[in-house]
PDB file of N, CA and C in Angstrom:
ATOM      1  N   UNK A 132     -30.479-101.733 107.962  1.00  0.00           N
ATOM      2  CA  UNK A 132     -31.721-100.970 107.962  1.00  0.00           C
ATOM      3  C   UNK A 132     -32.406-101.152 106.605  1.00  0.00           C
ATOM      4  N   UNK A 133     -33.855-101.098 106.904  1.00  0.00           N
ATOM      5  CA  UNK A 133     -34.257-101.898 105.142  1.00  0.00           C
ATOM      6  C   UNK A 133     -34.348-100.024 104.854  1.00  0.00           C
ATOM      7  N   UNK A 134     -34.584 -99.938 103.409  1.00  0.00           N
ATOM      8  CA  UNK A 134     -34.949 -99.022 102.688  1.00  0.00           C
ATOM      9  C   UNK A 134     -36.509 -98.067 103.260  1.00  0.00           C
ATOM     10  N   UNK A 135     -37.052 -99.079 103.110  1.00  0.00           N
ATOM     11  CA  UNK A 135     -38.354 -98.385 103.691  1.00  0.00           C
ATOM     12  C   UNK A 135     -38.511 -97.614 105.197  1.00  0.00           C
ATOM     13  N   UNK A 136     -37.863 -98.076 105.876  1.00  0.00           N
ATOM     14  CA  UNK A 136     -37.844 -97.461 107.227  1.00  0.00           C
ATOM     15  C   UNK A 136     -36.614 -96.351 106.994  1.00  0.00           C
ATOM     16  N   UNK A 137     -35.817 -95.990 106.432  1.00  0.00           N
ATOM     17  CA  UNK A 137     -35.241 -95.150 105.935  1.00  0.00           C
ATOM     18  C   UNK A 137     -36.184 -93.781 105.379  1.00  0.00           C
ATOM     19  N   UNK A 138     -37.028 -94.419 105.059  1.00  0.00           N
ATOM     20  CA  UNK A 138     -37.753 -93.627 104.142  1.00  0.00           C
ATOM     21  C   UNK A 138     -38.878 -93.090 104.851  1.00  0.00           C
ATOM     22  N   UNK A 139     -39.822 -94.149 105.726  1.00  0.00           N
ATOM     23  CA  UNK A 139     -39.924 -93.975 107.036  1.00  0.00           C
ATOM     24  C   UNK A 139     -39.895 -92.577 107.751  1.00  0.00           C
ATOM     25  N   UNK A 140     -38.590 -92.779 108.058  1.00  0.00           N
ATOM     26  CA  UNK A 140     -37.649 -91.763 109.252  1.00  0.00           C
ATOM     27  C   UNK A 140     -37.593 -90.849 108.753  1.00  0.00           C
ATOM     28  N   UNK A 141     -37.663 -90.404 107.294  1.00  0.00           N
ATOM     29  CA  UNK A 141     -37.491 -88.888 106.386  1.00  0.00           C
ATOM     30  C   UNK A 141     -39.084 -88.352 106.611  1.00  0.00           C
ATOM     31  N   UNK A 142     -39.999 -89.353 106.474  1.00  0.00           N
ATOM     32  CA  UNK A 142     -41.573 -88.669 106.506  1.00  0.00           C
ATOM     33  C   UNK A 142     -41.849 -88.366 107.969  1.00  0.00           C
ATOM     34  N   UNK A 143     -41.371 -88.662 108.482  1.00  0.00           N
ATOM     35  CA  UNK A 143     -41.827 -88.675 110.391  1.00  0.00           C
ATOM     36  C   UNK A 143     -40.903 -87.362 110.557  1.00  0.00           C
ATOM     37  N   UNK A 144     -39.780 -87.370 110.017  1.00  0.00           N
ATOM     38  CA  UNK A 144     -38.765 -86.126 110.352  1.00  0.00           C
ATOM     39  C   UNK A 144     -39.563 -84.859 110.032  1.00  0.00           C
ATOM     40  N   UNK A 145     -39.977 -85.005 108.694  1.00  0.00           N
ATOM     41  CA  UNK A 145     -40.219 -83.746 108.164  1.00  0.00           C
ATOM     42  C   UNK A 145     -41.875 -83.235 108.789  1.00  0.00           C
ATOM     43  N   UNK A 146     -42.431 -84.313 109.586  1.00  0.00           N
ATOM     44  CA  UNK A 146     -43.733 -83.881 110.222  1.00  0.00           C
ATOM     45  C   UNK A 146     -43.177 -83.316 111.535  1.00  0.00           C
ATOM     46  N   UNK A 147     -42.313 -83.779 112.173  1.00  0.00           N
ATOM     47  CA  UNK A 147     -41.483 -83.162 113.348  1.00  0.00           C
ATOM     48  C   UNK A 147     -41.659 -82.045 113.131  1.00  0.00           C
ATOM     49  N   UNK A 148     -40.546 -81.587 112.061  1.00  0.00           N
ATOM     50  CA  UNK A 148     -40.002 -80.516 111.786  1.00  0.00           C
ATOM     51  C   UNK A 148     -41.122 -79.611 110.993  1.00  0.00           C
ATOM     52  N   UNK A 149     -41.758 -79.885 110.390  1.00  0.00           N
ATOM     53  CA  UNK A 149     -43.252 -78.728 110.305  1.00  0.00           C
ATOM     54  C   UNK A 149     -44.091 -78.519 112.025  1.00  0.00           C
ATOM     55  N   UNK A 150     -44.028 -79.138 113.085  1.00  0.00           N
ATOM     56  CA  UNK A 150     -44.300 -78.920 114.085  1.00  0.00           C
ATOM     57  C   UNK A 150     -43.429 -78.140 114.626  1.00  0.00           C
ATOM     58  N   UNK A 151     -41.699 -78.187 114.548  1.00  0.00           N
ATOM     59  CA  UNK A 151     -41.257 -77.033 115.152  1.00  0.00           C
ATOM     60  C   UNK A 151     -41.071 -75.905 114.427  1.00  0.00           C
ATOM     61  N   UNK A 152     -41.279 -76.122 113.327  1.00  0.00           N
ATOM     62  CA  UNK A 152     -41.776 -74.595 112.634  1.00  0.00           C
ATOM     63  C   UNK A 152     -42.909 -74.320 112.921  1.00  0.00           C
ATOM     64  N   UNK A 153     -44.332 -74.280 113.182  1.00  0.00           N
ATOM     65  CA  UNK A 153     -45.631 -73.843 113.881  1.00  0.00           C
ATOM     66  C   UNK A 153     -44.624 -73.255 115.236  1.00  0.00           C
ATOM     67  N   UNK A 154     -44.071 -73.952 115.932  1.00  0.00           N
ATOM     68  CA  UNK A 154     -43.936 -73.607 117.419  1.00  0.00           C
ATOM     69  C   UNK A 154     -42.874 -72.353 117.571  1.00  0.00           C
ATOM     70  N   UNK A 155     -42.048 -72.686 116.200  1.00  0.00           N
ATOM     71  CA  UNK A 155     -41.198 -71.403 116.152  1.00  0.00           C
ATOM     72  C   UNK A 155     -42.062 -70.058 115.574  1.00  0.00           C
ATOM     73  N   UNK A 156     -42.741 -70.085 114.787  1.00  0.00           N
ATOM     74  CA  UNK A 156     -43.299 -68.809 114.460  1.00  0.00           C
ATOM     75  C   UNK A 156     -44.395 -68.453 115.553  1.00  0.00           C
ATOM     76  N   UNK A 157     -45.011 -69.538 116.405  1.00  0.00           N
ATOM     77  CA  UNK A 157     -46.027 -68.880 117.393  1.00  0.00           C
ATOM     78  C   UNK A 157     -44.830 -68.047 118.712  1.00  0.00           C
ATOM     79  N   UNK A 158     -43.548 -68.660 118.706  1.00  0.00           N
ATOM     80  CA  UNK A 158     -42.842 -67.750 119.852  1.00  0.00           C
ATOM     81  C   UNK A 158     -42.384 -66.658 119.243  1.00  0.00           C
ATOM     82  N   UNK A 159     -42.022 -66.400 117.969  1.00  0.00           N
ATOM     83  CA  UNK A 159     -41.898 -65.072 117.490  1.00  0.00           C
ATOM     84  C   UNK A 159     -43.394 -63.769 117.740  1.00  0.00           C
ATOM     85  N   UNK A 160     -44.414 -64.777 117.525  1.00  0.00           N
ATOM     86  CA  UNK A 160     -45.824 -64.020 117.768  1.00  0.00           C
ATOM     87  C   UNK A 160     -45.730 -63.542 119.176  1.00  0.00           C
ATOM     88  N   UNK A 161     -45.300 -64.093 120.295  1.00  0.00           N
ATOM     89  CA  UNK A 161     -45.703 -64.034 121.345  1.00  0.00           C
ATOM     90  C   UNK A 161     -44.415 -63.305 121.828  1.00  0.00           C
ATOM     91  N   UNK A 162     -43.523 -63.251 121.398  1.00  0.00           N
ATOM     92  CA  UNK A 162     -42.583 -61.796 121.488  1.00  0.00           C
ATOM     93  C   UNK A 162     -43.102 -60.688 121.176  1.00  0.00           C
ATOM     94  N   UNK A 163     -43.314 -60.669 119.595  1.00  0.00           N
ATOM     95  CA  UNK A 163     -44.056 -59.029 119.140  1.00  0.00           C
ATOM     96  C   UNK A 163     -44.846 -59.181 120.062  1.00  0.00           C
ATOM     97  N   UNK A 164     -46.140 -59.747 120.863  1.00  0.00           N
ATOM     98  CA  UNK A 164     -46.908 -59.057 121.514  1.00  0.00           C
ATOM     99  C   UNK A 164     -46.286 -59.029 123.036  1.00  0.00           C
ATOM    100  N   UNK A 165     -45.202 -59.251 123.264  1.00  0.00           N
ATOM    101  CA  UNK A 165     -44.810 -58.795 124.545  1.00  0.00           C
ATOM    102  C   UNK A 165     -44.134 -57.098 124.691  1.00  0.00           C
ATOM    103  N   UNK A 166     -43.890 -56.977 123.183  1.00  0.00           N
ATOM    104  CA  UNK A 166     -42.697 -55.412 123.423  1.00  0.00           C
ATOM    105  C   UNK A 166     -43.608 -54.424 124.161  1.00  0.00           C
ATOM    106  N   UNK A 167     -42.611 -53.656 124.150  1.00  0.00           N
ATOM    107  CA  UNK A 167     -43.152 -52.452 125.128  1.00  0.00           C
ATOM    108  C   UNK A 167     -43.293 -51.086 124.262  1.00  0.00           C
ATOM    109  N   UNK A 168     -44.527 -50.684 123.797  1.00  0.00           N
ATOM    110  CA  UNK A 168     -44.306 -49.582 123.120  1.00  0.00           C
ATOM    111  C   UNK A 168     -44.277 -47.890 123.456  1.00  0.00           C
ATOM    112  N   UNK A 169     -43.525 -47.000 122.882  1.00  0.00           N
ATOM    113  CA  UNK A 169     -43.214 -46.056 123.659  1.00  0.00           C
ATOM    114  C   UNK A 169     -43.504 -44.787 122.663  1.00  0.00           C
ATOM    115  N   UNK A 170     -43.569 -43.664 122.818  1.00  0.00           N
ATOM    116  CA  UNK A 170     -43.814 -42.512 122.246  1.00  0.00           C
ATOM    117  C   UNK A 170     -42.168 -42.028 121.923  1.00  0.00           C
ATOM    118  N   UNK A 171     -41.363 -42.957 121.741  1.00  0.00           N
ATOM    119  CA  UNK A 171     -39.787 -42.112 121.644  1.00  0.00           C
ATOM    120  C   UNK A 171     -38.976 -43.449 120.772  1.00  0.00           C
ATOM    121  N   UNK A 172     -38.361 -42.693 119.645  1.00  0.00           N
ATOM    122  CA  UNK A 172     -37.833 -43.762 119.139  1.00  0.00           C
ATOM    123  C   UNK A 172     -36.670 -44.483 119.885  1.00  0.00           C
ATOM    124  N   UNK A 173     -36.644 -45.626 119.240  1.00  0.00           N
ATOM    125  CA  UNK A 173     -37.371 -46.590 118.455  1.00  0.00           C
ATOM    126  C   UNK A 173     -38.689 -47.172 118.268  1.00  0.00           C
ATOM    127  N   UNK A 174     -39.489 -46.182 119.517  1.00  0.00           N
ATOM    128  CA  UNK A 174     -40.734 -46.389 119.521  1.00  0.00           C
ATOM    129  C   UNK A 174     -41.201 -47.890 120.132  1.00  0.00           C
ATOM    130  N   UNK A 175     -40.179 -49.248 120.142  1.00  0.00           N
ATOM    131  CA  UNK A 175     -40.942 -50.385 120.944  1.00  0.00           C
ATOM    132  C   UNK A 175     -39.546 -50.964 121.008  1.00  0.00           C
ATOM    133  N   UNK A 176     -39.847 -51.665 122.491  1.00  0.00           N
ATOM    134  CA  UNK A 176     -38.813 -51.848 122.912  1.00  0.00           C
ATOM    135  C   UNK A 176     -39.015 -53.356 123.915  1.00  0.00           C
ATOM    136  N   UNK A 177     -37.464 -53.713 124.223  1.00  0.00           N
ATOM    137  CA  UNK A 177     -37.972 -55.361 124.291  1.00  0.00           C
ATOM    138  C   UNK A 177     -38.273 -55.428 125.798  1.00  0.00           C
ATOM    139  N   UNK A 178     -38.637 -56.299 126.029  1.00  0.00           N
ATOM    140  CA  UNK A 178     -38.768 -56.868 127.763  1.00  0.00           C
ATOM    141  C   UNK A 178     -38.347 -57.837 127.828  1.00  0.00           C
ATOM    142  N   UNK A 179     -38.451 -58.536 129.466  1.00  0.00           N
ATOM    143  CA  UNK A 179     -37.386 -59.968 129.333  1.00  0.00           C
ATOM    144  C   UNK A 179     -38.493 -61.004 128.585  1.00  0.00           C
ATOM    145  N   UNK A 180     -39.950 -60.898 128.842  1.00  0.00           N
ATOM    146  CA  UNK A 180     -40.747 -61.488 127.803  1.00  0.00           C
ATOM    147  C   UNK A 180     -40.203 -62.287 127.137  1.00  0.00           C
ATOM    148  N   UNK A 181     -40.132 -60.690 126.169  1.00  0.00           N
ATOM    149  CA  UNK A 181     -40.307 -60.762 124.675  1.00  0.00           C
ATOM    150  C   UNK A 181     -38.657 -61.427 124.318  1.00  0.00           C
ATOM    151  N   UNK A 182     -37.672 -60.984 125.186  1.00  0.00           N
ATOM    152  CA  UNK A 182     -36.443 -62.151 124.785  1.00  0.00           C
ATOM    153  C   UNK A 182     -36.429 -63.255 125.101  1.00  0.00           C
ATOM    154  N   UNK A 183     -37.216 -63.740 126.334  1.00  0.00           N
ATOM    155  CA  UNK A 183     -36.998 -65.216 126.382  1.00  0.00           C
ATOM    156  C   UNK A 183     -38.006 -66.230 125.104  1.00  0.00           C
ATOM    157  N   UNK A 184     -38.900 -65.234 124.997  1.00  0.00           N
ATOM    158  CA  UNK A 184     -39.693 -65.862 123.451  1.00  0.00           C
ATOM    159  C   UNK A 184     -39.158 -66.026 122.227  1.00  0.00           C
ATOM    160  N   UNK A 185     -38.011 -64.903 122.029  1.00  0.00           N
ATOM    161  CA  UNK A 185     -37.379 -64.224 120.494  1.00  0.00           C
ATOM    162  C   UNK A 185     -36.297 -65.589 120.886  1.00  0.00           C
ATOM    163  N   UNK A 186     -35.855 -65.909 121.980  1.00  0.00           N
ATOM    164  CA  UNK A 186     -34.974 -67.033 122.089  1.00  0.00           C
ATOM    165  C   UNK A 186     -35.553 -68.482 121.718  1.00  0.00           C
ATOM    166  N   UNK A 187     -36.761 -68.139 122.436  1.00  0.00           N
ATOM    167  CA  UNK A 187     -37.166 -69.685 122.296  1.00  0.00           C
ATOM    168  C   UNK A 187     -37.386 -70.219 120.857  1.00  0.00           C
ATOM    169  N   UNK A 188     -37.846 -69.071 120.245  1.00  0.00           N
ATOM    170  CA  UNK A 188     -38.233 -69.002 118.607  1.00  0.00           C
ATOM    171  C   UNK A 188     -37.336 -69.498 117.722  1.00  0.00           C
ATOM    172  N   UNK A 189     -35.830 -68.806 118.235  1.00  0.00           N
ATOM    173  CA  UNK A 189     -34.585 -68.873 117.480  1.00  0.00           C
ATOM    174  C   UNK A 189     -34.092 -70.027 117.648  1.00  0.00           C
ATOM    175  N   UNK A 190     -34.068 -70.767 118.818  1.00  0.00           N
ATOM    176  CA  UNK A 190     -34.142 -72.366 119.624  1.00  0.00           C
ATOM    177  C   UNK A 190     -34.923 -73.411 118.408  1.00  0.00           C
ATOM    178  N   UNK A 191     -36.163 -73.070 118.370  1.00  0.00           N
ATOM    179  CA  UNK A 191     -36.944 -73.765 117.676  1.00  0.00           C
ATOM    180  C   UNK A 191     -36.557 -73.989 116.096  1.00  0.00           C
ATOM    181  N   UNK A 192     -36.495 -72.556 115.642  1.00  0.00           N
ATOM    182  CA  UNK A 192     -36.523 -72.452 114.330  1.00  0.00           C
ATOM    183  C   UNK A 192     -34.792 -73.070 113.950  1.00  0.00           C
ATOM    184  N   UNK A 193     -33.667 -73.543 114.661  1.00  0.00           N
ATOM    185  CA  UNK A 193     -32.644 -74.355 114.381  1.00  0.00           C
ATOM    186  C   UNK A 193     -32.763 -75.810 114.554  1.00  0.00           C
ATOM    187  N   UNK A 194     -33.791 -75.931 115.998  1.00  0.00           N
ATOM    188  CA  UNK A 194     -34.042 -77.350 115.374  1.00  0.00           C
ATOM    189  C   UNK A 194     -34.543 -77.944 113.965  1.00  0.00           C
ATOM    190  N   UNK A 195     -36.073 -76.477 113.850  1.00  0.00           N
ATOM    191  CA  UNK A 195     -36.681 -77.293 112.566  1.00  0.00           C
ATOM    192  C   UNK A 195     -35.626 -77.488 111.650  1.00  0.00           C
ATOM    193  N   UNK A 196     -34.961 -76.744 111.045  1.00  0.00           N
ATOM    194  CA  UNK A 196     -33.940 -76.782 109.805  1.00  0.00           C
ATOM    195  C   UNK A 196     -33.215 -78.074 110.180  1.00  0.00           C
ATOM    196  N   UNK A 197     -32.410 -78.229 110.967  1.00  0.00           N
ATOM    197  CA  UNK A 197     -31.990 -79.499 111.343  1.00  0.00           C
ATOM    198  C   UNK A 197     -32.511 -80.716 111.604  1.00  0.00           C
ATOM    199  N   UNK A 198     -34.034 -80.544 111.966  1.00  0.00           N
ATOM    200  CA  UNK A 198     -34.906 -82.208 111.426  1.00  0.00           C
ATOM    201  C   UNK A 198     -34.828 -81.986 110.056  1.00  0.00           C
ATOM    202  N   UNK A 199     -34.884 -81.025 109.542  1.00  0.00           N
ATOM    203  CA  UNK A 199     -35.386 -80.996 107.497  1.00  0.00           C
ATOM    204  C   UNK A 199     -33.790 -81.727 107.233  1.00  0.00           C
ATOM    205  N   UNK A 200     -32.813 -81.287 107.657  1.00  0.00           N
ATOM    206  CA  UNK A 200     -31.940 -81.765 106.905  1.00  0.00           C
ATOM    207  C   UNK A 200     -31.619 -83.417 107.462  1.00  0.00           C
ATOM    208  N   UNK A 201     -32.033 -83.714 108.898  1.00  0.00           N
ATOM    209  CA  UNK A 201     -31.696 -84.926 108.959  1.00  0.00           C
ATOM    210  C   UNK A 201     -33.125 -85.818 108.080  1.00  0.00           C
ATOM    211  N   UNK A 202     -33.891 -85.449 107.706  1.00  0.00           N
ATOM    212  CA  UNK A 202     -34.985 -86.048 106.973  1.00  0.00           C
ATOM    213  C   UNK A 202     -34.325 -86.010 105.564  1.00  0.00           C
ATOM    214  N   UNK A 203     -33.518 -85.142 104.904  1.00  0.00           N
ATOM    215  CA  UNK A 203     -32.873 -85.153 103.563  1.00  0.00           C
ATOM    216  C   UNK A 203     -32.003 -86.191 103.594  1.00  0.00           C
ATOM    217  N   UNK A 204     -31.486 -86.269 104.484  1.00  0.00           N
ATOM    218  CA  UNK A 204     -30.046 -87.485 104.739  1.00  0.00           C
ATOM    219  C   UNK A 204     -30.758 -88.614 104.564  1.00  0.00           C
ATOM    220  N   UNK A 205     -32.050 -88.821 105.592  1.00  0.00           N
ATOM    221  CA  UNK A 205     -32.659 -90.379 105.860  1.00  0.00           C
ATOM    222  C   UNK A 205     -33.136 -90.398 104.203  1.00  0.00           C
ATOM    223  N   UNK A 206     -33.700 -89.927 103.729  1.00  0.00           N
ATOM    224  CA  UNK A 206     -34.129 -89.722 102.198  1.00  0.00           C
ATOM    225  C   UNK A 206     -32.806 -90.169 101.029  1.00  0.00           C
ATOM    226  N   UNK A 207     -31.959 -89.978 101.689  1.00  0.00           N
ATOM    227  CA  UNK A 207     -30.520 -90.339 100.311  1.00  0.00           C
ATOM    228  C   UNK A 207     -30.177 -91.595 101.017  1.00  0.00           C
ATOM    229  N   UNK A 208     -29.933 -91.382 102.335  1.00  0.00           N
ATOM    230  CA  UNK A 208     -29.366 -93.159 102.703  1.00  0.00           C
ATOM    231  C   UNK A 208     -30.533 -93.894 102.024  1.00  0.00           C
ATOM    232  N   UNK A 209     -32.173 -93.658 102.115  1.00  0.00           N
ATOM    233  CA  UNK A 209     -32.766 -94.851 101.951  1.00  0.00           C
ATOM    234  C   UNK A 209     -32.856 -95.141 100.249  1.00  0.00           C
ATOM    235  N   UNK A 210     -32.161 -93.896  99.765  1.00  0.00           N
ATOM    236  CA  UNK A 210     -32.288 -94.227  98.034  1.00  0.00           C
ATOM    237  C   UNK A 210     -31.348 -94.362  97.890  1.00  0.00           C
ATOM    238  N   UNK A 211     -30.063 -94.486  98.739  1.00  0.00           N
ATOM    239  CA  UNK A 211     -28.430 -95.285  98.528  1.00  0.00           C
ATOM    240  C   UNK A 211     -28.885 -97.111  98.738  1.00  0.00           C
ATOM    241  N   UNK A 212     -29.682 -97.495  99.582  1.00  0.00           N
ATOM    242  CA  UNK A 212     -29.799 -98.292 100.026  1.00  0.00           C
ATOM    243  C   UNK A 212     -30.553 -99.042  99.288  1.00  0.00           C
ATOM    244  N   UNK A 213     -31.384 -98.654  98.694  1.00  0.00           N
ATOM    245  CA  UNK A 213     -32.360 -98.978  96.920  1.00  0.00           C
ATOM    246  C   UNK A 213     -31.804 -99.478  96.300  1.00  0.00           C
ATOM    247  N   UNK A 214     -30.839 -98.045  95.691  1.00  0.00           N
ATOM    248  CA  UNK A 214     -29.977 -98.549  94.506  1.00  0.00           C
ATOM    249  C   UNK A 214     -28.917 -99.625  95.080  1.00  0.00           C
ATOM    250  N   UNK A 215     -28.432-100.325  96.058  1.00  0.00           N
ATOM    251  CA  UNK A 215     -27.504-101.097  96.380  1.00  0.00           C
ATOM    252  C   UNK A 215     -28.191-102.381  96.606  1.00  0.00           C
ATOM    253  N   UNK A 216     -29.465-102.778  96.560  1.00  0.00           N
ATOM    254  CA  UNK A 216     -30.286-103.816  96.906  1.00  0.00           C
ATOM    255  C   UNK A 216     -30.817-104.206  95.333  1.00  0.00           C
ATOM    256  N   UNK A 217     -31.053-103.086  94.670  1.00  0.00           N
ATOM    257  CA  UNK A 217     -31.370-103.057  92.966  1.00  0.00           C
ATOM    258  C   UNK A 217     -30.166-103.535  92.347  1.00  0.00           C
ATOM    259  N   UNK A 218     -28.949-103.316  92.709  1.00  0.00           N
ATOM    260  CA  UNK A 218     -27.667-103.462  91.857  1.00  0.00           C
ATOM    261  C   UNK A 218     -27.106-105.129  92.217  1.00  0.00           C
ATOM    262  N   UNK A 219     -27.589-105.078  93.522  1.00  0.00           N
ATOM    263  CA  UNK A 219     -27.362-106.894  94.261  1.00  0.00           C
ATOM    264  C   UNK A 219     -28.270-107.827  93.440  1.00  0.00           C
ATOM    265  N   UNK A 220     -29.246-107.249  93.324  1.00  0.00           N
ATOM    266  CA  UNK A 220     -30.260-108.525  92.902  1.00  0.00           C
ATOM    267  C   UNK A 220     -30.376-107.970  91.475  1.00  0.00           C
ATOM    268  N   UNK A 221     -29.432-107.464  90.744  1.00  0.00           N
ATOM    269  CA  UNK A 221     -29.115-107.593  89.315  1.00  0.00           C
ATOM    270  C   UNK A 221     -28.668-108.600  88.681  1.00  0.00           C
ATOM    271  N   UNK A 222     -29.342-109.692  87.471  1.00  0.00           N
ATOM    272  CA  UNK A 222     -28.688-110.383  86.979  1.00  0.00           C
ATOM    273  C   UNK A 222     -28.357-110.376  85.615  1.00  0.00           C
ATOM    274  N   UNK A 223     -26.759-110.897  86.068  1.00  0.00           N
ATOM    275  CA  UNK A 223     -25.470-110.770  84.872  1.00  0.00           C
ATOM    276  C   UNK A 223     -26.332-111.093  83.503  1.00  0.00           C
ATOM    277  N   UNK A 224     -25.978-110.760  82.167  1.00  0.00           N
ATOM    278  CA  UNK A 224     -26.125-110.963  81.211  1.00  0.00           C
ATOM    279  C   UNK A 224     -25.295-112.596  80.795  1.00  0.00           C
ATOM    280  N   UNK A 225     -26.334-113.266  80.171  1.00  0.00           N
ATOM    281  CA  UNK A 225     -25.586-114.580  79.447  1.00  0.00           C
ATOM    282  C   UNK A 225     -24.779-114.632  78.509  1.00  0.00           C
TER     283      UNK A 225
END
């Protein structure tokens, strides 16, 4: 794999993963506006809504973290892969 497409795969990751963060905080939105509010505490309370949203959210928001970190990885392989192409085409002292 050359370096650059390494590097590549870290910038595409981390645009992924700012997309499933938007998508995770809009299903948290769309929970709070599903609860059910009541005159008795706790005062609001969930519906199946608002859990299948608070799920989907929680769904989302583990992928994003997990594109960020596979975008950190593609980011060190492609600067492992630098420095090992920099150290190859090093020449010896006379």
């Amino acid at each position: 794999m050359l370096p650059i497409m390494a590097f590549a795969a870290a910038a595409a990751s981390v645009g992924v993963a700012a997309g499933f963060a938007y998508f995770s905080q809009f299903s948290f939105t769309a929970a709070a506006s599903n609860y059910e509010y009541t005159w008795e505490h706790p005062f609001v309370s969930d519906t199946c809504k608002s859990k299948v949203w608070q799920w989907i959210g929680n769904a989302l928001q583990i992928v994003s973290i997990l594109t960020v970190s596979a975008a950190y990885a593609a980011l060190i392989y492609g600067c492992h892969l630098v420095y090992g192409a920099v150290m190859a085409a090093r020449v010896a002292p006379a």
